[in-house]
PDB file of C-alpha atoms in Angstrom:
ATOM      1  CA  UNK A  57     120.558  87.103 119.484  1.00 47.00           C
ATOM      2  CA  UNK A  58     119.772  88.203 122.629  1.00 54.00           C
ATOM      3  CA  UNK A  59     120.535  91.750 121.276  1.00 62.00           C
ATOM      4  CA  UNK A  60     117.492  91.402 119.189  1.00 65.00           C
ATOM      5  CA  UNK A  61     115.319  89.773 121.533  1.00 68.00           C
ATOM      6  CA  UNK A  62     115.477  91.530 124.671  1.00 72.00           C
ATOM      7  CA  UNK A  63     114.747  94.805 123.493  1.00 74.00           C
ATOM      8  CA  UNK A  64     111.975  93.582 121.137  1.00 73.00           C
ATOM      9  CA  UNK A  65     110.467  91.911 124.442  1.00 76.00           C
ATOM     10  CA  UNK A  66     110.879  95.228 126.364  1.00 76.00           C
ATOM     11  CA  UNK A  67     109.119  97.094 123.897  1.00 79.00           C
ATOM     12  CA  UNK A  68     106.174  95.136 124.196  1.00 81.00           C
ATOM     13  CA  UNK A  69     105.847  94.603 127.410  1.00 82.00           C
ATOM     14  CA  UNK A  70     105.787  98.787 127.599  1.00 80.00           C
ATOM     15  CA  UNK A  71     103.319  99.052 125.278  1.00 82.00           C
ATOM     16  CA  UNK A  72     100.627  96.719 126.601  1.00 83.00           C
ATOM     17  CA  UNK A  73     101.773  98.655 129.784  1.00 79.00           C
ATOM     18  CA  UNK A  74     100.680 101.743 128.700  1.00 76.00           C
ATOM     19  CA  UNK A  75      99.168 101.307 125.171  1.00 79.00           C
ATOM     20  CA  UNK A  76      98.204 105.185 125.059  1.00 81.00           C
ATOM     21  CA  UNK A  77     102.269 106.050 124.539  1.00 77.00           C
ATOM     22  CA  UNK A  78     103.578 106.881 121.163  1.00 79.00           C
ATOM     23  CA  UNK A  79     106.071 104.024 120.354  1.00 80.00           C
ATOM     24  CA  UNK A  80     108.069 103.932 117.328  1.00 82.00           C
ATOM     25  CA  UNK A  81     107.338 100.299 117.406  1.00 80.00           C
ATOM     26  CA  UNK A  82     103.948 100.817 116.802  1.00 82.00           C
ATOM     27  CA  UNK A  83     104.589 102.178 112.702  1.00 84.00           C
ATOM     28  CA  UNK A  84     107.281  99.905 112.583  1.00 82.00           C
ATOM     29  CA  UNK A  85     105.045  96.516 113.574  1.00 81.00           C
ATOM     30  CA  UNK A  86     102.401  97.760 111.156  1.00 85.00           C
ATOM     31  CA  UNK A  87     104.704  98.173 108.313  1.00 86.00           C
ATOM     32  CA  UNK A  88     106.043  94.611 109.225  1.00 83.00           C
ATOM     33  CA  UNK A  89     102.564  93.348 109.114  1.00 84.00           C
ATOM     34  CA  UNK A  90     101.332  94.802 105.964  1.00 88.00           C
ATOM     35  CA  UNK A  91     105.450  93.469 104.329  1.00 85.00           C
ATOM     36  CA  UNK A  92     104.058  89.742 105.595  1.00 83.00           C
ATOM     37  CA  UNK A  93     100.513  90.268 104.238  1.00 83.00           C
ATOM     38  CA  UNK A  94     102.107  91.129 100.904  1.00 84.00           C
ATOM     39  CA  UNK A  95     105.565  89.838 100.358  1.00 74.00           C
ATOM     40  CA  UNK A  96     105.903  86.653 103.165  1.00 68.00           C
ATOM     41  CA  UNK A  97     105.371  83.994 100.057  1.00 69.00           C
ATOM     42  CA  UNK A  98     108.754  85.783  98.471  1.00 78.00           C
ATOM     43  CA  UNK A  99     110.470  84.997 101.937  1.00 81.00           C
ATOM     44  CA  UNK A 100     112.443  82.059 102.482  1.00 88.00           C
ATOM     45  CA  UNK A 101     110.368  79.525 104.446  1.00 88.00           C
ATOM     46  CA  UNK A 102     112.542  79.451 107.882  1.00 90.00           C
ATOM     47  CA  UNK A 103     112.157  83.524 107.631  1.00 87.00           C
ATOM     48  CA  UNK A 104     108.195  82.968 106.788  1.00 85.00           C
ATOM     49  CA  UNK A 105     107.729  81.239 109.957  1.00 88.00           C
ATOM     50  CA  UNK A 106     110.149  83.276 112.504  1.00 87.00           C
ATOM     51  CA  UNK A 107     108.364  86.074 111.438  1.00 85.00           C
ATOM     52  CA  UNK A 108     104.971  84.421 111.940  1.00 86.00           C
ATOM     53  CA  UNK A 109     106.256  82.943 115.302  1.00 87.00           C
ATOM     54  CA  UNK A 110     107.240  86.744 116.484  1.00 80.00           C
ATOM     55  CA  UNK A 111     103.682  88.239 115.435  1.00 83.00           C
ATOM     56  CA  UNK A 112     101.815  84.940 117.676  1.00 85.00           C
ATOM     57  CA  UNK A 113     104.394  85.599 120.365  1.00 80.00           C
ATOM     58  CA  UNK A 114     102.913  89.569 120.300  1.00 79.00           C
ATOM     59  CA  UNK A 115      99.270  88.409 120.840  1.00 82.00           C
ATOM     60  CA  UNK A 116     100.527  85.912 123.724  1.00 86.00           C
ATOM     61  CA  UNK A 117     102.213  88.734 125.894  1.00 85.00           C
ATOM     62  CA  UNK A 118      98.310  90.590 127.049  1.00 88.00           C
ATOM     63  CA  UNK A 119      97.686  87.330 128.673  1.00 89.00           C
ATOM     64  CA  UNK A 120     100.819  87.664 130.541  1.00 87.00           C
ATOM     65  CA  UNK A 121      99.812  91.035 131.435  1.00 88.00           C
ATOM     66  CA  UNK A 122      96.537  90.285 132.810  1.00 90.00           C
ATOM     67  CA  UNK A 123      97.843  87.762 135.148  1.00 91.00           C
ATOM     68  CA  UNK A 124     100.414  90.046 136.530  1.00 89.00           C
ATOM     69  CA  UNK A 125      97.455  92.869 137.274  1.00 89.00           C
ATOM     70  CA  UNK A 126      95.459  90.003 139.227  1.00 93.00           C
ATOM     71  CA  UNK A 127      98.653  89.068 141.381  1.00 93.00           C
ATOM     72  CA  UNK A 128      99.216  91.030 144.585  1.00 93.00           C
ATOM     73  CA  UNK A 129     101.190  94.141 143.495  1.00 92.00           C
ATOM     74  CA  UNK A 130     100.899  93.193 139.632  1.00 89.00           C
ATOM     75  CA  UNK A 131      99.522  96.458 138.676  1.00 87.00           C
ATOM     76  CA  UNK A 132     102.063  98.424 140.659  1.00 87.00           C
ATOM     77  CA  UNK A 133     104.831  96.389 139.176  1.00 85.00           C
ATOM     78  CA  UNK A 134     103.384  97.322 135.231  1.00 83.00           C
ATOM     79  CA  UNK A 135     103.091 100.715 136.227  1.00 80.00           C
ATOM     80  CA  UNK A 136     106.858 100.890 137.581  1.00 80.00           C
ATOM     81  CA  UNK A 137     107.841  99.187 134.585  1.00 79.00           C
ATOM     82  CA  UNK A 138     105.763 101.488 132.424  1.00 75.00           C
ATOM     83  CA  UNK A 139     107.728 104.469 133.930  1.00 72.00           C
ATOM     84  CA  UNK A 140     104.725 106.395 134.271  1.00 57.00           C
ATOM     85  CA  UNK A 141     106.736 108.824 136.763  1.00 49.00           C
ATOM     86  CA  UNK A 142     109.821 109.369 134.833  1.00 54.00           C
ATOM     87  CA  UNK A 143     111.587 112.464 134.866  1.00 54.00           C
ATOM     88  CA  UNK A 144     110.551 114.022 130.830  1.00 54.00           C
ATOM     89  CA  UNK A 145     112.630 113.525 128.265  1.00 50.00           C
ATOM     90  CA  UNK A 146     113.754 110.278 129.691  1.00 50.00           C
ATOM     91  CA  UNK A 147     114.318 108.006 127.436  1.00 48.00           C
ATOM     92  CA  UNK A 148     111.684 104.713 127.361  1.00 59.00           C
ATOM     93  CA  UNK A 149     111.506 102.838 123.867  1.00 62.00           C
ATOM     94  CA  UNK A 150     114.578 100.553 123.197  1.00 61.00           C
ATOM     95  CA  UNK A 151     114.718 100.802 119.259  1.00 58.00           C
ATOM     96  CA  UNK A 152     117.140  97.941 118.123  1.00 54.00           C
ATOM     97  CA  UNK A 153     119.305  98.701 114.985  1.00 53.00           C
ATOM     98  CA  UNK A 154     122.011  96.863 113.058  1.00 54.00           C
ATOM     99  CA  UNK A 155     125.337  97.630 114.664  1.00 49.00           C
ATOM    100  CA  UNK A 156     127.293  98.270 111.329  1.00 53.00           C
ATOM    101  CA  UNK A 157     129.131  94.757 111.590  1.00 58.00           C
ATOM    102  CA  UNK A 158     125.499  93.158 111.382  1.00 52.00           C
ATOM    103  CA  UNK A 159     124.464  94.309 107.841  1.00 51.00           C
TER     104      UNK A 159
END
């Protein structure tokens, strides 16, 4: 699980780092949205309400964030994590997809 998890976690902690950066993520979560908006009754309950427990937990992280800029060093530590100063073409967005034995 924590395959899943981890890099979906990552991902959003970079973009409420720095929200200006294109992110895959960004089409992908508002696809996601509109497939709840329209299809979540089709859904099997328990996959209604992960879903709807992984779009709260994305409206929880900014309050992380802004107690980690009021913290001594919390805004240095978002920018680091942010990567702001990474060499180009560094990679930054973890995209997680289905290793072949997952589908």
């Amino acid at each position: 699980m924590s395959s899943q998890y981890l890099p979906f976690l990552h991902n959003q902690l970079l973009e409420l780092c720095a929200p200006t950066m294109p992110l895959e993520r960004k089409k992908e979560r508002a696809a996601f949205m509109e497939q709840m908006a329209s299809g979540s009754a089709k859904s099997p309950e328990e996959e209604r309400k992960r879903n709807e427990l992984f779009l709260a937990l994305q409206q929880l992280l900014p309050q992380a964030m802004v107690m980690t800029e009021q913290l001594e060093g919390g805004g240095d530590a978002i920018e680091r994590f942010a990567g702001l100063e990474r060499p180009v073409g560094e990679p930054t967005e973890n995209i997680y997809r289905k290793r072949p034995t997952e589908e």
